[in-house]
Structure formats: C-alpha cells, structure tokens
Amino acid sequence: MAIESLADGLRALTFSLAEYLNRYAVLLVLACLVHLCWHAIPRGGMPKLPVTNRTFRLEPQLITRIRWGFWAKNILHQAHVKYGDKPYVLARGDMKVTILPASMIPELNQLSADVVSTRKFHAQTLLGHITGIDIVRETGFHVKVLLNRLSPALPQQIEPMGRRISTAVARAMPQTPGDTAIIKPLDLFVEFVSEAVALMLYGSPLCDDPEIVRLCHRHTRSSEFKVLIIRTCSRNHSLTIETVFTIVFLMRFVPSYLQSTVVWLLPWKWSLSRTWKAIQDVVVPEIRRRKCEGLNDEEPQDAISWMIKDGKTDLEQDPKIQAKLVGALTSGATFSTAGVVSGVIANLSMRPSLLMEIREEVRQVYDHVEGHWTNNALNSLPKLDSVMKETARLTPAAMVLYSRHVEEDLTLSTGLRLHKGQNITTVPMTRSMDPETYRHPDMFEGLRHCGGQPFRNVDNDVLTWGSGRWACPGRFVANAMAKLVLVKLVLEYDFRLIGNKKLPDVVMHEFTLFNPFTKLEVRRRNEGL
Ligand code: HEM
C-alpha cells in the first residue's frame, strides 16, 4: 500500500515536473519568437532600402554576425555588383549600417558634428564599453590637441623622432654589411613606430622608459586591432599554427547585452585591462607631477603636456581622463602606421627595380639635407609618397570608411531620409577600384599617384584617411613617422619575402590587417644614415 502510494506520488511529481518543463519550453520558444520578430520588424525611421547580408527577415542575428565576421569583403563586393552606386542597408548582426555612395561625401562633409558624429560611431563599432575607448563618446579633446597642437609642432619633432627610430632599428636589425636576419615586419616595425608615438604622446621622461614604449604596441595589440597570437608549436616536422584573434572580432559574435559579462571569459580582456591599468598607473602620477611642478616649456611638445595646458572643462583637466585619451590615441596610432610601413616594404621587396628607383630618390634628398631629415624633406619624396598611397589604396584600414552616427533626422539632396540613431558609412573600394578612375585597378602600380595628391592629403577617391573635418587627425604625424622608418629601411637594407610572395591581408569583419605571419629576410647594405 505504502509502495503504491509512493509510486503514485512519484508519478504525480514526474507529471507535474514534465508539465512545468513543457510550460517553460513553450515560454522559451515564445520568447525566442518575440526576440526574432523584434529584430525582423523594420523600426520606424529605418529607410526602405534593400538589405544585404540577410537571407530572410527572421534570420538569427548570430548567422548574420558570423557571415559578416568572415566574409565582409565578398558581401560588400556582391552588394556593389547588385546595387552599384545606390544606397542599401548592410546587416552586420550587431547593427545595421546604411551604405551610401562615396559621391555623397562632399554633401555629408557639410554637416556639423551635432548632426553626424564620428566619435560615437567609433566607440560603438570598436565596442568601446569593453575595450575601454568609450571615453571618446564624451569628448573630442584629444582630436583637438592632435590637430591644433601636435600636427603644427611636427617639424620640431622630426629630428628626435628620427633619432629614436634609428636607435630602435640599430637594436633590432643586422648592423654588419652583408648580415641577414629573418623578421616579421609588422611585429618589428610597430616597435619602431612606437618609439615615435611614445615621444609625441607621452614626452620626456616617460618616452625614455622602455616599458612605456612597450605599452604603446602591446596596448594597441589588444585594443585597436585586438591582436593576440596563439602559437601552437610542436617540434619534429610539425605544423606551426599561428592564429590571430581579437577581442572585437570575438565579441562581435556575442549579443551586446551579454558582452560586458562574457568578455571576462577571454584572457585577452584581462590582459587589456592590465594594460589600461598600467597606463593609468604611470601616466596619472606623471600628469600630477607636471601640474605640480609646472611645465618646463612655454610650448609643450607632447600630447600629455598640451592636455595639461589646454584643458578647460573639469573633464579635460581630469588626469584620469587625460590618461585615457592618450591611451585611445596610442591605439589609433601605432598598428595603423606600422601596417602601411609593412605593406610598402612588402610591395617593394617584390619589385626590385621600383625599390632601386625609390632608393635613388631617397638618396638624393638625403644627400641634399646632409642626412638631417626635416618635415619638408620627407614631403619631397613624390615616388615614395606614391608607393605609400598605392599600398593604402589596395589595403585600406577597413572595408568601410567614413562612418558616422546620425544625431538628428535629415533629408539628403537625393531625397534619402536619414534618421536619428542610424549609422551610415561608405565602401572605399567602389571608388578606389573603379577602372574609370584607376587603370587596371587590381594591379599594384607604384608610381601611379606621382603628380597627384600626396599620401598625407585627404582624397575622396581613396579614403585612406576618411574625409571632411573628421578625417583622421593623425594623418600628418602618421605620414612623417612612416616615412622616417621607410627612408631608414630603404637606404640601409635589402629585402626578400620568404616564399617570394606576400601573404594575403587578414580581413576580420570590416578591418584589414597586414598579415602578421609574413616573414621577410633583411640584408644589411653598405650604406648608412
Ligand atoms: C597610416 C596610419 C593611419 C590611418 C590609415 C588612419 C586612418 C584613419 C581613418 C580612416 C579614420 C576615420 C576618419 C573618418 O571617419 O573620416 C581615422 C580616425 C582617427 N585617427 Fe587615424 N589613421 C592613421 C594613423 C593615425 C595616427 C598616427 C593617429 C594619432 C596620432 C590617429 C588618430 C586618429 C583619431 C583620434 C581618429 C578619430 C577621429 C574622430 O573620431 O574624430 N590616426 N584614422
């Protein structure tokens, strides 16, 4: 009797548990449906444009995200074939972006920052809330310092920058004529660039601390390109697999409401937050010291001192905010510049006669200035300039550029309505690969830009720097740093790509990166700077 009632009890319990689970499952399915529908229903305000990278309206976002993560280039190419110069919406999974034809850029350039914001878009697309660059949403103080203070003072910085770069090259590359070494260009050139970045952003005495220079490229590694190299290495005829991952690359696959939590499962997040802390630990006391002791120079030379001098609001005067902004600038400065240097050297290694022509041009200017490079001298190298521009044309920093967050409703001259909260961008390859603008656009023709706009100038056909008032404010500095490294390398070394070919660039989501696994043999020549 007792056993029967126990069995009855168990049956009843199992039944109610099953019923409970059933109900729960039904609720779960309903919740999923609501979630899917919520994302599928066009929001009020989104323009009625064709959508690319979405196979059907209820497609789960994860699939859209994965496709964008791995096949961005193809997606944009197919969309270009299909829609030509007409606007369309790109579904990335994490956000929708309206792709506008590059011909609209002059009109968009007329709009003020209250109407379209670059900083908001950058913070959003680079997951500022987990990568630490969200501060750029709140202020453009760092951009002002870069444009109004550091760029005009660049001519005075060329000599010390060059000296630091020369020392770093001498430390890392063969010095005896005929000696060779195998290097990974991106890894090594970013160290050379970091010497100049440390000087310009942090100034003395911080820039003389090797730890700060190291922070410059380690920080960028994890926060801008979010690079982490996992090396699975085993000896005895084994495969060496090096995989590049990034925080942004991984977290873009995760729904935004989970990102702040899930990111802590990644070891790279821990390393990134240690780097941010290291920057704060070093920079904040230095800012306090400089404030307390007063700035030595009437005309400061570095970003930190300019921030101390120019800061007006509480936010701009706050040492912690200043340190964060310098960290954000560091992120934007190092790998982007090193990528161009690596690309140029790789392209020259495959074209010995072009390398000789560039070397001859550099040699003549070098002799003319008796070995003392100036900003003017660096800007009198039209052939090198052209090779840099051609390299950047074929490898833009991203597959979409000129991205903006729309801050208020507006109607463009074409009748297209843009709405507050919408994101817009353009695809540079529609212009930079247009055969009407560039003959054989797929081919690298190093000297094709001679006589045209120099590398450092904004050019709406190439969009290396974006465009308009919010085009890259670091372009003059980037141009000078890259050339200082290039003239040194071109005069002193011969190069040979291992395998005699350039590895394909890495494309992750919209970002493109010089392949970090490319290897180069360098041989010291008899020349010296
Ligand atoms: C070859 C190297 C570089 C390339 C290709 C590059 C490219 C770009 C591009 C395409 C933009 C977006 C512009 C737009 O949307 O119109 C940008 C923004 C920016 N860049 Fe650069 N950049 C480089 C080097 C640098 C350097 C060296 C610095 C700092 C010293 C820097 C600081 C910035 C900042 C702060 C922004 C954001 C501006 C804003 O939000 O208003 N960049 N860069």
mmCIF file with all atom_site columns, N, CA and C in Angstrom, residues 452-502:
data_model
loop_
_atom_site.group_PDB
_atom_site.id
_atom_site.type_symbol
_atom_site.label_atom_id
_atom_site.label_alt_id
_atom_site.label_comp_id
_atom_site.label_asym_id
_atom_site.label_entity_id
_atom_site.label_seq_id
_atom_site.pdbx_PDB_ins_code
_atom_site.Cartn_x
_atom_site.Cartn_y
_atom_site.Cartn_z
_atom_site.occupancy
_atom_site.B_iso_or_equiv
_atom_site.pdbx_formal_charge
_atom_site.auth_seq_id
_atom_site.auth_comp_id
_atom_site.auth_asym_id
_atom_site.auth_atom_id
_atom_site.pdbx_PDB_model_num
ATOM 1   N N  . GLY A 1 452 ? 49.881 63.497 -58.381 1.00 0.00 ? 452 GLY A N  1
ATOM 2   C CA . GLY A 1 452 ? 48.531 63.656 -57.796 1.00 0.00 ? 452 GLY A CA 1
ATOM 3   C C  . GLY A 1 452 ? 48.633 64.123 -56.349 1.00 0.00 ? 452 GLY A C  1
ATOM 4   N N  . GLN A 1 453 ? 47.564 63.908 -55.622 1.00 0.00 ? 453 GLN A N  1
ATOM 5   C CA . GLN A 1 453 ? 47.554 64.303 -54.195 1.00 0.00 ? 453 GLN A CA 1
ATOM 6   C C  . GLN A 1 453 ? 48.569 63.487 -53.417 1.00 0.00 ? 453 GLN A C  1
ATOM 7   N N  . PRO A 1 454 ? 49.369 64.092 -52.540 1.00 0.00 ? 454 PRO A N  1
ATOM 8   C CA . PRO A 1 454 ? 50.307 63.278 -51.759 1.00 0.00 ? 454 PRO A CA 1
ATOM 9   C C  . PRO A 1 454 ? 49.576 62.388 -50.745 1.00 0.00 ? 454 PRO A C  1
ATOM 10  N N  . PHE A 1 455 ? 50.314 61.408 -50.242 1.00 0.00 ? 455 PHE A N  1
ATOM 11  C CA . PHE A 1 455 ? 49.738 60.415 -49.318 1.00 0.00 ? 455 PHE A CA 1
ATOM 12  C C  . PHE A 1 455 ? 49.003 61.059 -48.149 1.00 0.00 ? 455 PHE A C  1
ATOM 13  N N  . ARG A 1 456 ? 49.614 62.129 -47.581 1.00 0.00 ? 456 ARG A N  1
ATOM 14  C CA . ARG A 1 456 ? 49.057 62.698 -46.338 1.00 0.00 ? 456 ARG A CA 1
ATOM 15  C C  . ARG A 1 456 ? 47.748 63.458 -46.556 1.00 0.00 ? 456 ARG A C  1
ATOM 16  N N  . ASN A 1 457 ? 47.425 63.766 -47.806 1.00 0.00 ? 457 ASN A N  1
ATOM 17  C CA . ASN A 1 457 ? 46.204 64.545 -48.066 1.00 0.00 ? 457 ASN A CA 1
ATOM 18  C C  . ASN A 1 457 ? 44.964 63.664 -48.127 1.00 0.00 ? 457 ASN A C  1
ATOM 19  N N  . VAL A 1 458 ? 43.849 64.249 -47.702 1.00 0.00 ? 458 VAL A N  1
ATOM 20  C CA . VAL A 1 458 ? 42.567 63.546 -47.832 1.00 0.00 ? 458 VAL A CA 1
ATOM 21  C C  . VAL A 1 458 ? 42.225 63.465 -49.314 1.00 0.00 ? 458 VAL A C  1
ATOM 22  N N  . ASP A 1 459 ? 41.827 62.289 -49.760 1.00 0.00 ? 459 ASP A N  1
ATOM 23  C CA . ASP A 1 459 ? 41.485 62.099 -51.160 1.00 0.00 ? 459 ASP A CA 1
ATOM 24  C C  . ASP A 1 459 ? 40.220 61.238 -51.211 1.00 0.00 ? 459 ASP A C  1
ATOM 25  N N  . ASN A 1 460 ? 39.138 61.813 -51.685 1.00 0.00 ? 460 ASN A N  1
ATOM 26  C CA . ASN A 1 460 ? 37.858 61.099 -51.654 1.00 0.00 ? 460 ASN A CA 1
ATOM 27  C C  . ASN A 1 460 ? 37.812 59.873 -52.564 1.00 0.00 ? 460 ASN A C  1
ATOM 28  N N  . ASP A 1 461 ? 38.795 59.749 -53.470 1.00 0.00 ? 461 ASP A N  1
ATOM 29  C CA . ASP A 1 461 ? 38.822 58.553 -54.322 1.00 0.00 ? 461 ASP A CA 1
ATOM 30  C C  . ASP A 1 461 ? 39.452 57.364 -53.609 1.00 0.00 ? 461 ASP A C  1
ATOM 31  N N  . VAL A 1 462 ? 40.279 57.635 -52.612 1.00 0.00 ? 462 VAL A N  1
ATOM 32  C CA . VAL A 1 462 ? 40.978 56.536 -51.933 1.00 0.00 ? 462 VAL A CA 1
ATOM 33  C C  . VAL A 1 462 ? 40.482 56.372 -50.491 1.00 0.00 ? 462 VAL A C  1
ATOM 34  N N  . LEU A 1 463 ? 40.178 57.469 -49.847 1.00 0.00 ? 463 LEU A N  1
ATOM 35  C CA . LEU A 1 463 ? 39.619 57.478 -48.483 1.00 0.00 ? 463 LEU A CA 1
ATOM 36  C C  . LEU A 1 463 ? 40.513 56.860 -47.406 1.00 0.00 ? 463 LEU A C  1
ATOM 37  N N  . THR A 1 464 ? 41.834 56.840 -47.655 1.00 0.00 ? 464 THR A N  1
ATOM 38  C CA . THR A 1 464 ? 42.750 56.291 -46.638 1.00 0.00 ? 464 THR A CA 1
ATOM 39  C C  . THR A 1 464 ? 42.497 56.928 -45.269 1.00 0.00 ? 464 THR A C  1
ATOM 40  N N  . TRP A 1 465 ? 42.238 58.224 -45.272 1.00 0.00 ? 465 TRP A N  1
ATOM 41  C CA . TRP A 1 465 ? 42.086 58.963 -44.004 1.00 0.00 ? 465 TRP A CA 1
ATOM 42  C C  . TRP A 1 465 ? 40.636 59.313 -43.725 1.00 0.00 ? 465 TRP A C  1
ATOM 43  N N  . GLY A 1 466 ? 39.686 58.732 -44.434 1.00 0.00 ? 466 GLY A N  1
ATOM 44  C CA . GLY A 1 466 ? 38.311 59.210 -44.322 1.00 0.00 ? 466 GLY A CA 1
ATOM 45  C C  . GLY A 1 466 ? 38.213 60.527 -45.077 1.00 0.00 ? 466 GLY A C  1
ATOM 46  N N  . SER A 1 467 ? 37.302 61.399 -44.626 1.00 0.00 ? 467 SER A N  1
ATOM 47  C CA . SER A 1 467 ? 37.149 62.669 -45.339 1.00 0.00 ? 467 SER A CA 1
ATOM 48  C C  . SER A 1 467 ? 36.518 63.720 -44.439 1.00 0.00 ? 467 SER A C  1
ATOM 49  N N  . GLY A 1 468 ? 36.678 64.983 -44.856 1.00 0.00 ? 468 GLY A N  1
ATOM 50  C CA . GLY A 1 468 ? 35.995 66.082 -44.162 1.00 0.00 ? 468 GLY A CA 1
ATOM 51  C C  . GLY A 1 468 ? 36.693 66.504 -42.888 1.00 0.00 ? 468 GLY A C  1
ATOM 52  N N  . ARG A 1 469 ? 35.942 67.276 -42.070 1.00 0.00 ? 469 ARG A N  1
ATOM 53  C CA . ARG A 1 469 ? 36.541 67.821 -40.848 1.00 0.00 ? 469 ARG A CA 1
ATOM 54  C C  . ARG A 1 469 ? 36.951 66.738 -39.866 1.00 0.00 ? 469 ARG A C  1
ATOM 55  N N  . TRP A 1 470 ? 36.338 65.569 -39.985 1.00 0.00 ? 470 TRP A N  1
ATOM 56  C CA . TRP A 1 470 ? 36.662 64.495 -39.054 1.00 0.00 ? 470 TRP A CA 1
ATOM 57  C C  . TRP A 1 470 ? 37.470 63.404 -39.717 1.00 0.00 ? 470 TRP A C  1
ATOM 58  N N  . ALA A 1 471 ? 38.161 63.776 -40.784 1.00 0.00 ? 471 ALA A N  1
ATOM 59  C CA . ALA A 1 471 ? 39.132 62.834 -41.364 1.00 0.00 ? 471 ALA A CA 1
ATOM 60  C C  . ALA A 1 471 ? 40.216 62.601 -40.323 1.00 0.00 ? 471 ALA A C  1
ATOM 61  N N  . CYS A 1 472 ? 40.971 61.537 -40.475 1.00 0.00 ? 472 CYS A N  1
ATOM 62  C CA . CYS A 1 472 ? 41.983 61.173 -39.466 1.00 0.00 ? 472 CYS A CA 1
ATOM 63  C C  . CYS A 1 472 ? 42.833 62.382 -39.060 1.00 0.00 ? 472 CYS A C  1
ATOM 64  N N  . PRO A 1 473 ? 42.759 62.777 -37.778 1.00 0.00 ? 473 PRO A N  1
ATOM 65  C CA . PRO A 1 473 ? 43.556 63.930 -37.344 1.00 0.00 ? 473 PRO A CA 1
ATOM 66  C C  . PRO A 1 473 ? 45.035 63.580 -37.168 1.00 0.00 ? 473 PRO A C  1
ATOM 67  N N  . GLY A 1 474 ? 45.366 62.281 -37.276 1.00 0.00 ? 474 GLY A N  1
ATOM 68  C CA . GLY A 1 474 ? 46.763 61.874 -37.067 1.00 0.00 ? 474 GLY A CA 1
ATOM 69  C C  . GLY A 1 474 ? 47.502 61.686 -38.380 1.00 0.00 ? 474 GLY A C  1
ATOM 70  N N  . ARG A 1 475 ? 46.896 62.127 -39.500 1.00 0.00 ? 475 ARG A N  1
ATOM 71  C CA . ARG A 1 475 ? 47.491 61.769 -40.796 1.00 0.00 ? 475 ARG A CA 1
ATOM 72  C C  . ARG A 1 475 ? 48.853 62.404 -41.044 1.00 0.00 ? 475 ARG A C  1
ATOM 73  N N  . PHE A 1 476 ? 49.067 63.632 -40.563 1.00 0.00 ? 476 PHE A N  1
ATOM 74  C CA . PHE A 1 476 ? 50.376 64.273 -40.791 1.00 0.00 ? 476 PHE A CA 1
ATOM 75  C C  . PHE A 1 476 ? 51.451 63.565 -39.971 1.00 0.00 ? 476 PHE A C  1
ATOM 76  N N  . VAL A 1 477 ? 51.069 63.213 -38.753 1.00 0.00 ? 477 VAL A N  1
ATOM 77  C CA . VAL A 1 477 ? 52.001 62.512 -37.872 1.00 0.00 ? 477 VAL A CA 1
ATOM 78  C C  . VAL A 1 477 ? 52.284 61.119 -38.433 1.00 0.00 ? 477 VAL A C  1
ATOM 79  N N  . ALA A 1 478 ? 51.233 60.431 -38.874 1.00 0.00 ? 478 ALA A N  1
ATOM 80  C CA . ALA A 1 478 ? 51.396 59.070 -39.412 1.00 0.00 ? 478 ALA A CA 1
ATOM 81  C C  . ALA A 1 478 ? 52.307 59.107 -40.637 1.00 0.00 ? 478 ALA A C  1
ATOM 82  N N  . ASN A 1 479 ? 52.072 60.090 -41.510 1.00 0.00 ? 479 ASN A N  1
ATOM 83  C CA . ASN A 1 479 ? 52.874 60.242 -42.721 1.00 0.00 ? 479 ASN A CA 1
ATOM 84  C C  . ASN A 1 479 ? 54.355 60.422 -42.356 1.00 0.00 ? 479 ASN A C  1
ATOM 85  N N  . ALA A 1 480 ? 54.633 61.281 -41.376 1.00 0.00 ? 480 ALA A N  1
ATOM 86  C CA . ALA A 1 480 ? 56.027 61.547 -41.001 1.00 0.00 ? 480 ALA A CA 1
ATOM 87  C C  . ALA A 1 480 ? 56.662 60.319 -40.343 1.00 0.00 ? 480 ALA A C  1
ATOM 88  N N  . MET A 1 481 ? 55.932 59.678 -39.431 1.00 0.00 ? 481 MET A N  1
ATOM 89  C CA . MET A 1 481 ? 56.505 58.517 -38.730 1.00 0.00 ? 481 MET A CA 1
ATOM 90  C C  . MET A 1 481 ? 56.802 57.401 -39.721 1.00 0.00 ? 481 MET A C  1
ATOM 91  N N  . ALA A 1 482 ? 55.839 57.142 -40.615 1.00 0.00 ? 482 ALA A N  1
ATOM 92  C CA . ALA A 1 482 ? 56.019 56.047 -41.586 1.00 0.00 ? 482 ALA A CA 1
ATOM 93  C C  . ALA A 1 482 ? 57.220 56.343 -42.483 1.00 0.00 ? 482 ALA A C  1
ATOM 94  N N  . LYS A 1 483 ? 57.346 57.609 -42.923 1.00 0.00 ? 483 LYS A N  1
ATOM 95  C CA . LYS A 1 483 ? 58.452 57.930 -43.836 1.00 0.00 ? 483 LYS A CA 1
ATOM 96  C C  . LYS A 1 483 ? 59.789 57.839 -43.115 1.00 0.00 ? 483 LYS A C  1
ATOM 97  N N  . LEU A 1 484 ? 59.836 58.262 -41.837 1.00 0.00 ? 484 LEU A N  1
ATOM 98  C CA . LEU A 1 484 ? 61.100 58.171 -41.105 1.00 0.00 ? 484 LEU A CA 1
ATOM 99  C C  . LEU A 1 484 ? 61.583 56.718 -41.037 1.00 0.00 ? 484 LEU A C  1
ATOM 100 N N  . VAL A 1 485 ? 60.637 55.796 -40.817 1.00 0.00 ? 485 VAL A N  1
ATOM 101 C CA . VAL A 1 485 ? 61.028 54.383 -40.775 1.00 0.00 ? 485 VAL A CA 1
ATOM 102 C C  . VAL A 1 485 ? 61.420 53.916 -42.178 1.00 0.00 ? 485 VAL A C  1
ATOM 103 N N  . LEU A 1 486 ? 60.629 54.310 -43.175 1.00 0.00 ? 486 LEU A N  1
ATOM 104 C CA . LEU A 1 486 ? 60.861 53.817 -44.540 1.00 0.00 ? 486 LEU A CA 1
ATOM 105 C C  . LEU A 1 486 ? 62.202 54.284 -45.115 1.00 0.00 ? 486 LEU A C  1
ATOM 106 N N  . VAL A 1 487 ? 62.529 55.586 -44.935 1.00 0.00 ? 487 VAL A N  1
ATOM 107 C CA . VAL A 1 487 ? 63.792 56.054 -45.535 1.00 0.00 ? 487 VAL A CA 1
ATOM 108 C C  . VAL A 1 487 ? 64.979 55.315 -44.911 1.00 0.00 ? 487 VAL A C  1
ATOM 109 N N  . LYS A 1 488 ? 64.882 55.061 -43.639 1.00 0.00 ? 488 LYS A N  1
ATOM 110 C CA . LYS A 1 488 ? 65.959 54.333 -42.947 1.00 0.00 ? 488 LYS A CA 1
ATOM 111 C C  . LYS A 1 488 ? 66.088 52.914 -43.523 1.00 0.00 ? 488 LYS A C  1
ATOM 112 N N  . LEU A 1 489 ? 64.966 52.235 -43.649 1.00 0.00 ? 489 LEU A N  1
ATOM 113 C CA . LEU A 1 489 ? 64.999 50.846 -44.114 1.00 0.00 ? 489 LEU A CA 1
ATOM 114 C C  . LEU A 1 489 ? 65.441 50.753 -45.573 1.00 0.00 ? 489 LEU A C  1
ATOM 115 N N  . VAL A 1 490 ? 64.878 51.635 -46.404 1.00 0.00 ? 490 VAL A N  1
ATOM 116 C CA . VAL A 1 490 ? 65.157 51.565 -47.838 1.00 0.00 ? 490 VAL A CA 1
ATOM 117 C C  . VAL A 1 490 ? 66.635 51.817 -48.127 1.00 0.00 ? 490 VAL A C  1
ATOM 118 N N  . LEU A 1 491 ? 67.240 52.759 -47.401 1.00 0.00 ? 491 LEU A N  1
ATOM 119 C CA . LEU A 1 491 ? 68.651 53.063 -47.653 1.00 0.00 ? 491 LEU A CA 1
ATOM 120 C C  . LEU A 1 491 ? 69.583 51.995 -47.091 1.00 0.00 ? 491 LEU A C  1
ATOM 121 N N  . GLU A 1 492 ? 69.194 51.402 -45.987 1.00 0.00 ? 492 GLU A N  1
ATOM 122 C CA . GLU A 1 492 ? 70.160 50.534 -45.299 1.00 0.00 ? 492 GLU A CA 1
ATOM 123 C C  . GLU A 1 492 ? 69.990 49.042 -45.552 1.00 0.00 ? 492 GLU A C  1
ATOM 124 N N  . TYR A 1 493 ? 68.845 48.631 -46.092 1.00 0.00 ? 493 TYR A N  1
ATOM 125 C CA . TYR A 1 493 ? 68.598 47.185 -46.183 1.00 0.00 ? 493 TYR A CA 1
ATOM 126 C C  . TYR A 1 493 ? 68.077 46.754 -47.548 1.00 0.00 ? 493 TYR A C  1
ATOM 127 N N  . ASP A 1 494 ? 68.374 45.498 -47.889 1.00 0.00 ? 494 ASP A N  1
ATOM 128 C CA . ASP A 1 494 ? 67.703 44.823 -48.999 1.00 0.00 ? 494 ASP A CA 1
ATOM 129 C C  . ASP A 1 494 ? 66.692 43.869 -48.374 1.00 0.00 ? 494 ASP A C  1
ATOM 130 N N  . PHE A 1 495 ? 65.673 43.557 -49.141 1.00 0.00 ? 495 PHE A N  1
ATOM 131 C CA . PHE A 1 495 ? 64.592 42.727 -48.570 1.00 0.00 ? 495 PHE A CA 1
ATOM 132 C C  . PHE A 1 495 ? 64.244 41.568 -49.508 1.00 0.00 ? 495 PHE A C  1
ATOM 133 N N  . ARG A 1 496 ? 63.834 40.474 -48.926 1.00 0.00 ? 496 ARG A N  1
ATOM 134 C CA . ARG A 1 496 ? 63.310 39.366 -49.728 1.00 0.00 ? 496 ARG A CA 1
ATOM 135 C C  . ARG A 1 496 ? 62.191 38.700 -48.930 1.00 0.00 ? 496 ARG A C  1
ATOM 136 N N  . LEU A 1 497 ? 61.005 38.619 -49.548 1.00 0.00 ? 497 LEU A N  1
ATOM 137 C CA . LEU A 1 497 ? 59.900 37.969 -48.854 1.00 0.00 ? 497 LEU A CA 1
ATOM 138 C C  . LEU A 1 497 ? 60.138 36.469 -48.825 1.00 0.00 ? 497 LEU A C  1
ATOM 139 N N  . ILE A 1 498 ? 59.977 35.861 -47.678 1.00 0.00 ? 498 ILE A N  1
ATOM 140 C CA . ILE A 1 498 ? 60.141 34.409 -47.607 1.00 0.00 ? 498 ILE A CA 1
ATOM 141 C C  . ILE A 1 498 ? 58.974 33.787 -48.393 1.00 0.00 ? 498 ILE A C  1
ATOM 142 N N  . GLY A 1 499 ? 59.313 32.908 -49.320 1.00 0.00 ? 499 GLY A N  1
ATOM 143 C CA . GLY A 1 499 ? 58.286 32.323 -50.193 1.00 0.00 ? 499 GLY A CA 1
ATOM 144 C C  . GLY A 1 499 ? 58.046 33.194 -51.416 1.00 0.00 ? 499 GLY A C  1
ATOM 145 N N  . ASN A 1 500 ? 58.764 34.316 -51.484 1.00 0.00 ? 500 ASN A N  1
ATOM 146 C CA . ASN A 1 500 ? 58.669 35.252 -52.615 1.00 0.00 ? 500 ASN A CA 1
ATOM 147 C C  . ASN A 1 500 ? 57.274 35.762 -52.907 1.00 0.00 ? 500 ASN A C  1
ATOM 148 N N  . LYS A 1 501 ? 56.383 35.665 -51.950 1.00 0.00 ? 501 LYS A N  1
ATOM 149 C CA . LYS A 1 501 ? 55.090 36.311 -52.183 1.00 0.00 ? 501 LYS A CA 1
ATOM 150 C C  . LYS A 1 501 ? 54.528 36.854 -50.870 1.00 0.00 ? 501 LYS A C  1
ATOM 151 N N  . LYS A 1 502 ? 53.673 37.847 -51.067 1.00 0.00 ? 502 LYS A N  1
ATOM 152 C CA . LYS A 1 502 ? 53.065 38.499 -49.908 1.00 0.00 ? 502 LYS A CA 1
ATOM 153 C C  . LYS A 1 502 ? 51.875 37.648 -49.460 1.00 0.00 ? 502 LYS A C  1
#
